[in-house]
CSV table of C-alpha atoms and ligand atoms in Angstrom, one decimal:
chain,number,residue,atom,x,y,z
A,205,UNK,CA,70.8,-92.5,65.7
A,206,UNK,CA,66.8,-92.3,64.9
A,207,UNK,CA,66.2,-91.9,60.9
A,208,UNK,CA,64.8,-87.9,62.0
A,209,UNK,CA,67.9,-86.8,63.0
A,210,UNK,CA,69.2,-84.0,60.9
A,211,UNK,CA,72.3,-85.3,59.3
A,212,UNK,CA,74.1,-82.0,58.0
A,213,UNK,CA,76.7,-84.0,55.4
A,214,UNK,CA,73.8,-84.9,53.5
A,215,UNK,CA,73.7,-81.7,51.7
A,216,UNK,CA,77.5,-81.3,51.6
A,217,UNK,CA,78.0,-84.9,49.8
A,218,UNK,CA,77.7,-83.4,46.5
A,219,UNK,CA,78.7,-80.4,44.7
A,220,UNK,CA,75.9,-79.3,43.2
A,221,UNK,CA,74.1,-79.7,46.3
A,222,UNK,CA,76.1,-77.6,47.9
A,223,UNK,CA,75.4,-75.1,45.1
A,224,UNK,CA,72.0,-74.9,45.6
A,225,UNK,CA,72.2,-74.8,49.9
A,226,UNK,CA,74.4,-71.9,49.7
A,227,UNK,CA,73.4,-68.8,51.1
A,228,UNK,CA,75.9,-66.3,50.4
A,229,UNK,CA,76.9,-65.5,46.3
A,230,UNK,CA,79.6,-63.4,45.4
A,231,UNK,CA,79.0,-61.9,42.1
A,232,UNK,CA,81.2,-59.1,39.9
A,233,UNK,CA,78.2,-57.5,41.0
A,234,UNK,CA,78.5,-56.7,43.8
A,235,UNK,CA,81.8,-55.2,43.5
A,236,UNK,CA,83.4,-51.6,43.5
A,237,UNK,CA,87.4,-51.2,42.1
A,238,UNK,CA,89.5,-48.4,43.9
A,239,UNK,CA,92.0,-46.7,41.9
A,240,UNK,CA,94.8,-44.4,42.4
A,241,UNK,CA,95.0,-41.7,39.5
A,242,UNK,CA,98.3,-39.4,39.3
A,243,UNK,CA,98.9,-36.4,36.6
A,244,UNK,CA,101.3,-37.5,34.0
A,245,UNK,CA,100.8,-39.9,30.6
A,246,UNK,CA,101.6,-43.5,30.0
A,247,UNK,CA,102.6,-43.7,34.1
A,248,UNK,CA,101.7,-46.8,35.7
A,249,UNK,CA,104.2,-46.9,38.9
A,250,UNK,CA,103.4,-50.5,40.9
A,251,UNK,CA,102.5,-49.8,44.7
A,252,UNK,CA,105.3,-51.9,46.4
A,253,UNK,CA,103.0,-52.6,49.5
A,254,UNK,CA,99.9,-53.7,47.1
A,255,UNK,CA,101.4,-55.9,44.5
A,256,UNK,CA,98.9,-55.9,41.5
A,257,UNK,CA,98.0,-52.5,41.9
A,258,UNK,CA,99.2,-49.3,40.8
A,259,UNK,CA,99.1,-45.9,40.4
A,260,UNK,CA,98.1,-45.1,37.2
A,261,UNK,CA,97.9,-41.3,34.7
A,262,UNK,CA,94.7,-40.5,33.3
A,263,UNK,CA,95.3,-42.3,29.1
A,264,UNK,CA,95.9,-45.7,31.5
A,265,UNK,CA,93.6,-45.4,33.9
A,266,UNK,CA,90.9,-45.3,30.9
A,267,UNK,CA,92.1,-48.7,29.9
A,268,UNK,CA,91.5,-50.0,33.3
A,269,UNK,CA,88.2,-48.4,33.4
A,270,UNK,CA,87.5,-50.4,29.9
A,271,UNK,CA,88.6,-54.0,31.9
A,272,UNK,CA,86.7,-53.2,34.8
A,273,UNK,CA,83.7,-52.9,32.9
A,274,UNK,CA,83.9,-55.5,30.3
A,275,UNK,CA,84.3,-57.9,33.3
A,276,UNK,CA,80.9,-56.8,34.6
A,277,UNK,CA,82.3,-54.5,37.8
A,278,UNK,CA,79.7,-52.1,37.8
A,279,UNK,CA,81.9,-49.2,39.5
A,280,UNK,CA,85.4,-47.8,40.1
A,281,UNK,CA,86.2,-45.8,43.1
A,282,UNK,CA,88.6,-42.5,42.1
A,283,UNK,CA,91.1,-41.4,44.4
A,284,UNK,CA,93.8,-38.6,43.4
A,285,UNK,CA,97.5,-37.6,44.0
A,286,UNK,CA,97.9,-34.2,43.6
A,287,UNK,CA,100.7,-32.0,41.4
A,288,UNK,CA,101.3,-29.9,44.9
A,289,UNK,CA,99.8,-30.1,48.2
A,290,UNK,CA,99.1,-27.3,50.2
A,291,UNK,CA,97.5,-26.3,53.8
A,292,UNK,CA,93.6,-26.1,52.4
A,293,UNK,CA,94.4,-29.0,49.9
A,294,UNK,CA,93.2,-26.6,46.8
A,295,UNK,CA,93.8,-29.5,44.1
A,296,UNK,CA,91.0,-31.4,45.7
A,297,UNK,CA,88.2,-29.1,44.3
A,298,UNK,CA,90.4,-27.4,41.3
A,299,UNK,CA,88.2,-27.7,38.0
A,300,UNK,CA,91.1,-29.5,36.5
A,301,UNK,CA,92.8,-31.4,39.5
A,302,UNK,CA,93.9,-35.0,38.8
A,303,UNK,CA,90.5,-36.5,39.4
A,304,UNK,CA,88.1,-34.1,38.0
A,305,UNK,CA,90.1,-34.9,34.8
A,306,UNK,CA,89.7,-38.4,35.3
A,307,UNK,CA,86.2,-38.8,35.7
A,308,UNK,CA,85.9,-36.7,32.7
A,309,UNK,CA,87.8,-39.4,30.5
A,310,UNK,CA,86.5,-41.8,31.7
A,311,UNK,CA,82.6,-41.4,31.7
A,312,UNK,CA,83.6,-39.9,28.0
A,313,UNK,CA,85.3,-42.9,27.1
A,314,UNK,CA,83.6,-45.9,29.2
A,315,UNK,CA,79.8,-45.1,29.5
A,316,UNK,CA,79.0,-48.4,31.2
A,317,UNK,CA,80.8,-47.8,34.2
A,318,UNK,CA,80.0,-46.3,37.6
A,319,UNK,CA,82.6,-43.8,38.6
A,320,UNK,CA,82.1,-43.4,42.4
A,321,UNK,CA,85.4,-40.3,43.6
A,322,UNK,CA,86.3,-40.6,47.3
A,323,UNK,CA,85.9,-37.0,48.7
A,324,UNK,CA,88.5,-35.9,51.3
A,325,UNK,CA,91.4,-33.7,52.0
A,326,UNK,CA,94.3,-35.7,53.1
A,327,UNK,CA,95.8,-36.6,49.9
A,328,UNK,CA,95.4,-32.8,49.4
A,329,UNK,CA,96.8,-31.3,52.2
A,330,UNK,CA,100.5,-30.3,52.9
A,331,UNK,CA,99.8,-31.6,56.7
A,332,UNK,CA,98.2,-35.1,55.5
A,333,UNK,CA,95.4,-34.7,57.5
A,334,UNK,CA,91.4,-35.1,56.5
A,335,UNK,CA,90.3,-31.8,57.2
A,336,UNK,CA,91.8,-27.8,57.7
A,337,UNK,CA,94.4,-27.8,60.4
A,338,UNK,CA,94.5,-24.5,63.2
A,339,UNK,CA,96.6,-24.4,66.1
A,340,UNK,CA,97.9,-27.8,66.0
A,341,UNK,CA,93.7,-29.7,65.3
A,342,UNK,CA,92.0,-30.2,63.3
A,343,UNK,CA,88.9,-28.1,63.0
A,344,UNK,CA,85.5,-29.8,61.8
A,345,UNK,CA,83.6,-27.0,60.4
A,346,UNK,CA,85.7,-25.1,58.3
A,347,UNK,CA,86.5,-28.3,56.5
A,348,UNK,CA,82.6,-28.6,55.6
A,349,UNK,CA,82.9,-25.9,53.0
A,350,UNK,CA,85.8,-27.5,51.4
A,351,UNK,CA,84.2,-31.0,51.3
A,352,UNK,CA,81.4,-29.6,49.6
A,353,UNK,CA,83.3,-28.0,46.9
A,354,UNK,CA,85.4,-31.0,46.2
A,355,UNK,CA,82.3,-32.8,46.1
A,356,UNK,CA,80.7,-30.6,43.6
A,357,UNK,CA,83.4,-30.4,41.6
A,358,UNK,CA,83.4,-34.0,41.2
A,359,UNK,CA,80.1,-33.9,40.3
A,360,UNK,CA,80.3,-31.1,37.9
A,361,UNK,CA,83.1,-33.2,35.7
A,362,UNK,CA,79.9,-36.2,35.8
A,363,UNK,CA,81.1,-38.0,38.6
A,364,UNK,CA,78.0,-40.4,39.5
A,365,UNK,CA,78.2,-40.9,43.3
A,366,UNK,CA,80.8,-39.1,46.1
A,367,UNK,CA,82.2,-40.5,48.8
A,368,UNK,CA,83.2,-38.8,51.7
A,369,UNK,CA,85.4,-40.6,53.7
A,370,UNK,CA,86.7,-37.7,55.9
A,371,UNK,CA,84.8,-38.2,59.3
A,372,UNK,CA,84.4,-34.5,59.7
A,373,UNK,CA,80.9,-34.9,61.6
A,374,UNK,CA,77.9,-33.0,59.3
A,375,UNK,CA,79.8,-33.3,56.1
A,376,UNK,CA,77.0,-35.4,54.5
A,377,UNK,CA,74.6,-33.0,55.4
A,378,UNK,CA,77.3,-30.2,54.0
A,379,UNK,CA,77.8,-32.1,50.8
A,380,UNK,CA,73.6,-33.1,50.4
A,381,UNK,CA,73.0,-29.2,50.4
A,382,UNK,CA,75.7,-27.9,48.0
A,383,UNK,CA,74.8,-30.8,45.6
A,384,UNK,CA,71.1,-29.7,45.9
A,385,UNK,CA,72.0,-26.1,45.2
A,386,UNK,CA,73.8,-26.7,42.4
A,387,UNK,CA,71.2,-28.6,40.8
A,388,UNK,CA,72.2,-32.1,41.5
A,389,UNK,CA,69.7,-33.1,43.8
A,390,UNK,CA,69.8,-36.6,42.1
A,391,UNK,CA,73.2,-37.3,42.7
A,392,UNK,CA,73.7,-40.1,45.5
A,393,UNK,CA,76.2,-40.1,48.3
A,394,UNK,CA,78.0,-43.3,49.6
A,395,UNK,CA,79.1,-42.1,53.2
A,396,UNK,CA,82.0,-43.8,54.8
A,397,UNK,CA,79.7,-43.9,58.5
A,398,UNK,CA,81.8,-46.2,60.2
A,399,UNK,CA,85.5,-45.4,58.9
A,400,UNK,CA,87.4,-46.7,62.2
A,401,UNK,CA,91.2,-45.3,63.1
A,402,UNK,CA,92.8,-48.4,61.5
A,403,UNK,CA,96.4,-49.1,60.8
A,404,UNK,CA,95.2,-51.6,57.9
A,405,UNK,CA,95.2,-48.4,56.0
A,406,UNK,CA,99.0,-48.8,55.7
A,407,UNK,CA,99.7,-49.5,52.4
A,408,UNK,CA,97.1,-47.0,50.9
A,409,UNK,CA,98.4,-44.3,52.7
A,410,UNK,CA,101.7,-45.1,50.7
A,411,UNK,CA,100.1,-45.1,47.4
A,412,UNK,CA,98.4,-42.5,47.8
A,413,UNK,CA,101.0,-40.5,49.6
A,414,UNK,CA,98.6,-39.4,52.7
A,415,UNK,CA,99.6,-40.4,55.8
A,416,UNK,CA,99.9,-37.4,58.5
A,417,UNK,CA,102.8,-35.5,58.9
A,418,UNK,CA,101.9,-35.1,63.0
A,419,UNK,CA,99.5,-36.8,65.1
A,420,UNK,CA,97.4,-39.6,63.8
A,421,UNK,CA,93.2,-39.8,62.7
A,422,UNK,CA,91.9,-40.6,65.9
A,423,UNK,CA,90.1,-37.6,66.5
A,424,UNK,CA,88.0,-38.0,63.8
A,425,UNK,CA,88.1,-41.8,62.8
A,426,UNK,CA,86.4,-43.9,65.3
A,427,UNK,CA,87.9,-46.4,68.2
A,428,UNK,CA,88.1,-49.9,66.7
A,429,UNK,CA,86.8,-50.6,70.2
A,430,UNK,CA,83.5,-49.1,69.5
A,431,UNK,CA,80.2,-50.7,67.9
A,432,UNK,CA,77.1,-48.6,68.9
A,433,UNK,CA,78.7,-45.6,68.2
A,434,UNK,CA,79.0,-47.0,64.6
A,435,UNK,CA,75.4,-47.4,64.6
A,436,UNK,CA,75.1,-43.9,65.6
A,437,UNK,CA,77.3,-42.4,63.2
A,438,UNK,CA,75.1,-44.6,60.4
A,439,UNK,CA,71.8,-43.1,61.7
A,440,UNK,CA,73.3,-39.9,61.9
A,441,UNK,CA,74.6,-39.6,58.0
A,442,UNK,CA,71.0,-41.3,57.2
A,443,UNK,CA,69.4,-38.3,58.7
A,444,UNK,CA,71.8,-36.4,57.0
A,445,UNK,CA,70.8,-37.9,53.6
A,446,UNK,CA,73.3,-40.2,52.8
A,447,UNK,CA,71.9,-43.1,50.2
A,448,UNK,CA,74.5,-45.8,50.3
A,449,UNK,CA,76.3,-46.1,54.0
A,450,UNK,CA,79.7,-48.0,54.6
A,451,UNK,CA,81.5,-49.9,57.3
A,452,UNK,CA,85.2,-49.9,56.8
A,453,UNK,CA,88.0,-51.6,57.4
A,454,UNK,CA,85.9,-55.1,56.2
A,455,UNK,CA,87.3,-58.3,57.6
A,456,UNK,CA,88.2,-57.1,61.2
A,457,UNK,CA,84.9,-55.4,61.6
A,458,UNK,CA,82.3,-58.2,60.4
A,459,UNK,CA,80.5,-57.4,63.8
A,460,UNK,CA,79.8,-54.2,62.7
A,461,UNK,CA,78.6,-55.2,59.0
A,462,UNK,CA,76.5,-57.7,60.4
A,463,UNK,CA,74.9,-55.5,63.0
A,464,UNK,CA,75.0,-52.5,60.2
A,465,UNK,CA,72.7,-54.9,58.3
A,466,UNK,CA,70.3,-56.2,61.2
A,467,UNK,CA,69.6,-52.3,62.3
A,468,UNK,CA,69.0,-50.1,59.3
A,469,UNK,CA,67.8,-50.8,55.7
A,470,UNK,CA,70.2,-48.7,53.5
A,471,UNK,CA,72.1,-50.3,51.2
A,472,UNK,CA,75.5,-51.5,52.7
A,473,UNK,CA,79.0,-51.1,51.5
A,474,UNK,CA,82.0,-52.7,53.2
A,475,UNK,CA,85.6,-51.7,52.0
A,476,UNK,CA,88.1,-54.4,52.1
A,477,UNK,CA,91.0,-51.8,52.8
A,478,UNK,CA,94.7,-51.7,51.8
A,479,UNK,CA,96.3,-53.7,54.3
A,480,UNK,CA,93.4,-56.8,54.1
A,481,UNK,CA,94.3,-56.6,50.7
A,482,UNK,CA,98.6,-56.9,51.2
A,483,UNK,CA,97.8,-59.3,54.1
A,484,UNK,CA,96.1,-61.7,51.4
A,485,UNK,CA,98.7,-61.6,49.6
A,486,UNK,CA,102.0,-61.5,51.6
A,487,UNK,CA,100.7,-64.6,53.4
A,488,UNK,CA,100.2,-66.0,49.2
A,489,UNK,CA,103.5,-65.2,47.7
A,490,UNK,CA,105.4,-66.5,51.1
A,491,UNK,CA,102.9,-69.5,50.2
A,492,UNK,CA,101.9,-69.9,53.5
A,493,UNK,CA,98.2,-69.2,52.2
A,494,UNK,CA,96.0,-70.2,49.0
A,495,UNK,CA,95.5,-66.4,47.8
A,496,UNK,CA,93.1,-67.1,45.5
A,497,UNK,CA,91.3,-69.6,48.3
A,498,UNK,CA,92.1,-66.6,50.5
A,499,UNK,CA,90.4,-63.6,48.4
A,500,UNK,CA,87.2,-66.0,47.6
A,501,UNK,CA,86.8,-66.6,51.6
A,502,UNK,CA,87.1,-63.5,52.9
A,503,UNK,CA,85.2,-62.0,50.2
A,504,UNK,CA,82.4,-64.0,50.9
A,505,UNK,CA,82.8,-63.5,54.5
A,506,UNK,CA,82.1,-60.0,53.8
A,507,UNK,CA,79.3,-60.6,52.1
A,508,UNK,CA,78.0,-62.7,54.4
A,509,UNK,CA,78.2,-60.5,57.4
A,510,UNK,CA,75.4,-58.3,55.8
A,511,UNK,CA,77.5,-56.0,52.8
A,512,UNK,CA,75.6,-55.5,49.6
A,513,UNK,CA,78.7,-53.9,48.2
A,514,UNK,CA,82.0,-54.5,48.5
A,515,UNK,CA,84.8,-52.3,47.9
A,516,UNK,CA,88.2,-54.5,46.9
A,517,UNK,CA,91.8,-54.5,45.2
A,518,UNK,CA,90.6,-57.8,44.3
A,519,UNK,CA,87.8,-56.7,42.1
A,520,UNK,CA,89.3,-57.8,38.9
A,521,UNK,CA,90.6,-60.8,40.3
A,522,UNK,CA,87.6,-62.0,41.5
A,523,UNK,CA,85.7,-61.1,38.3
A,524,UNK,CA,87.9,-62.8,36.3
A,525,UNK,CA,87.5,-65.7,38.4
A,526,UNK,CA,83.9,-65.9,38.6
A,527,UNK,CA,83.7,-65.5,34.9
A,528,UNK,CA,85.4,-69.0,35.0
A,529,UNK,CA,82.2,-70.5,37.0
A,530,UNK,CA,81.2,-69.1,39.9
A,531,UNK,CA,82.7,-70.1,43.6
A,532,UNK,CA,83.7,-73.4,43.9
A,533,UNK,CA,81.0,-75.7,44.8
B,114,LIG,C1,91.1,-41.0,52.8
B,114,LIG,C2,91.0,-42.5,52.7
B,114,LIG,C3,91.8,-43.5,53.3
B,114,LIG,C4,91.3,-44.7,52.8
B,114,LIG,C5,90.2,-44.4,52.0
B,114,LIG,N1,90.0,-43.1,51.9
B,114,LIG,C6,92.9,-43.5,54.2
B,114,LIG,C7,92.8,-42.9,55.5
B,114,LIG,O1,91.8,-42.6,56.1
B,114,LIG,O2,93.9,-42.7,56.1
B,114,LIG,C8,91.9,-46.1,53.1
B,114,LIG,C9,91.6,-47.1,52.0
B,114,LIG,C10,92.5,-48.3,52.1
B,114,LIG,O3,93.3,-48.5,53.1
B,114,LIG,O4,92.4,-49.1,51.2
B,114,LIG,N2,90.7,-40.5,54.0
């Protein structure tokens, strides 16, 4: 050994060290809370495939709007179960369907929070798909009309930022025009680009009661074969005039995060789905894994691949965590 070789265990001998050589933080930040808001009052039903989370009426959702924000999460993510689904989904964009009303509690009640609404149909919809079904498809561009007003309705009971996470192709475009029209032009949009056909959306589509009655997504969500054509759909919904752009599922798709990152200059959310989430922590309460260990890892994975933002279940966990003292050194 000559005294110039680089001798990596230096800066790993001590903790602090390792503090200051680390490249990656993980910060409450940097994090978005999903949440699944159903009509009702003092309801708070667990979701037996997400253990920790549930779904939760308007009054309680509040209170978990105030944690969230005390714990320094700048933003909650709104998705709805609707009173009655039918085939154009009308609860989606009623005035006073179950999210409109919760946005409106909540930015009334908890002004230092973000409160981001998903925008799609398939909550909505009798059929469980994404988007208006004829003859047996479904059919991209008369669901554009109904994304936009679900988006402006959002916006109209003070929702901060919508998310469409549809995959109708020109939706962002669809939604960027009707906000503009109705006076919202400084409104931003956090597009789901690269929302893949993934079966680790499992156990969201049991909470929030979605999953399609025939058929499956994969004529609108992409191959989880496919990277360029994820780069295409960003630079597509860039063009279109999307702000924030998102990669999603998180873990399996860290190619696509870090190449999301190399290729464009948007800000970059990654959404650490449902089933990431009940893989964490099956494999914990079996104790076959660390969970917290677990969470803090794959977390940080995501953030290293190239997200700014991270969307997680574990939001609160993790905040409460770091609160503590940062990531382990
Ligand atoms: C609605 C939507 C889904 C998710 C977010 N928005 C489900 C789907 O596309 O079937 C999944 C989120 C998760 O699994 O945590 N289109």
């Amino acid at each position: 050994m000559t005294h110039a070789m680089f001798r990596p265990r230096r800066l790993r001998e001590k903790s602090l060290l390792r503090r200051l050589v680390r490249e990656t933080t993980l910060r409450a930040d940097d994090l978005i809370y999903p949440l699944f808001v159903v009509h009702g009052r003092g309801v708070r039903e667990p979701i037996p495939s997400m253990p920790g989370q549930s779904r939760v009426s308007v009054d309680e959702l509040v209170k978990e709007a105030k944690d969230a924000a005390g714990m320094g999460i700048p933003g909650i993510l709104l998705f709805g179960l609707p009173e009655d689904k039918d085939p154009r989904g009308s609860e989606a964009y009623a005035e006073d369907g179950v999210v409109q009303q919760a946005v409106r509690a909540v930015k009334d009640t908890v002004p230092d929070l973000l409160v981001v609404t998903d925008v799609c149909l398939c909550q909505y919809t009798s059929h469980g798909h994404c988007g208006v079904v004829e003859g047996g498809s479904v059919k991209n561009d008369p669901t554009l009309e109904l994304l936009a007003r679900t988006a402006v309705s959002h916006v109209e009971a003070g929702a901060d930022m919508v998310a469409p996470s549809d995959m109708m192709d020109g939706r962002v475009g669809a939604i960027r025009d009707a906000l503009d029209e109705g006076g919202w032009v400084e409104t931003p949009i956090m597009a789901y680009s690269a929302k893949y056909a993934s079966c680790f959306y499992g156990p969201f589509r049991d909470a929030a009661d979605s999953t399609p009655q025939f058929g499956d997504r994969r004529s609108y969500q992409m191959d989880p074969a496919n990277v360029a054509e994820a780069m295409r759909e960003i630079a597509l919904d860039l063009d279109e005039g999307a702000d924030i752009v998102m990669v999603k599922p998180a873990l399996p798709y860290l190619d696509v995060i870090a190449r999301a990152r190399a290729e464009f200059g948007a800000p970059l959310a990654a959404y650490s789905v449902s089933g990431e989430y009940a893989m964490i922590k099956a494999a914990g309460r079996l104790g076959w894994l660390d969970e917290e260990r677990a969470m803090l890892e794959a977390l940080v994975a995501i953030r290293r691949a190239g997200a700014d933002i991270v969307i997680t279940y574990f939001a609160k966990d993790v905040a409460r965590l770091l609160e503590r003292g940062a990531l382990p050194g």
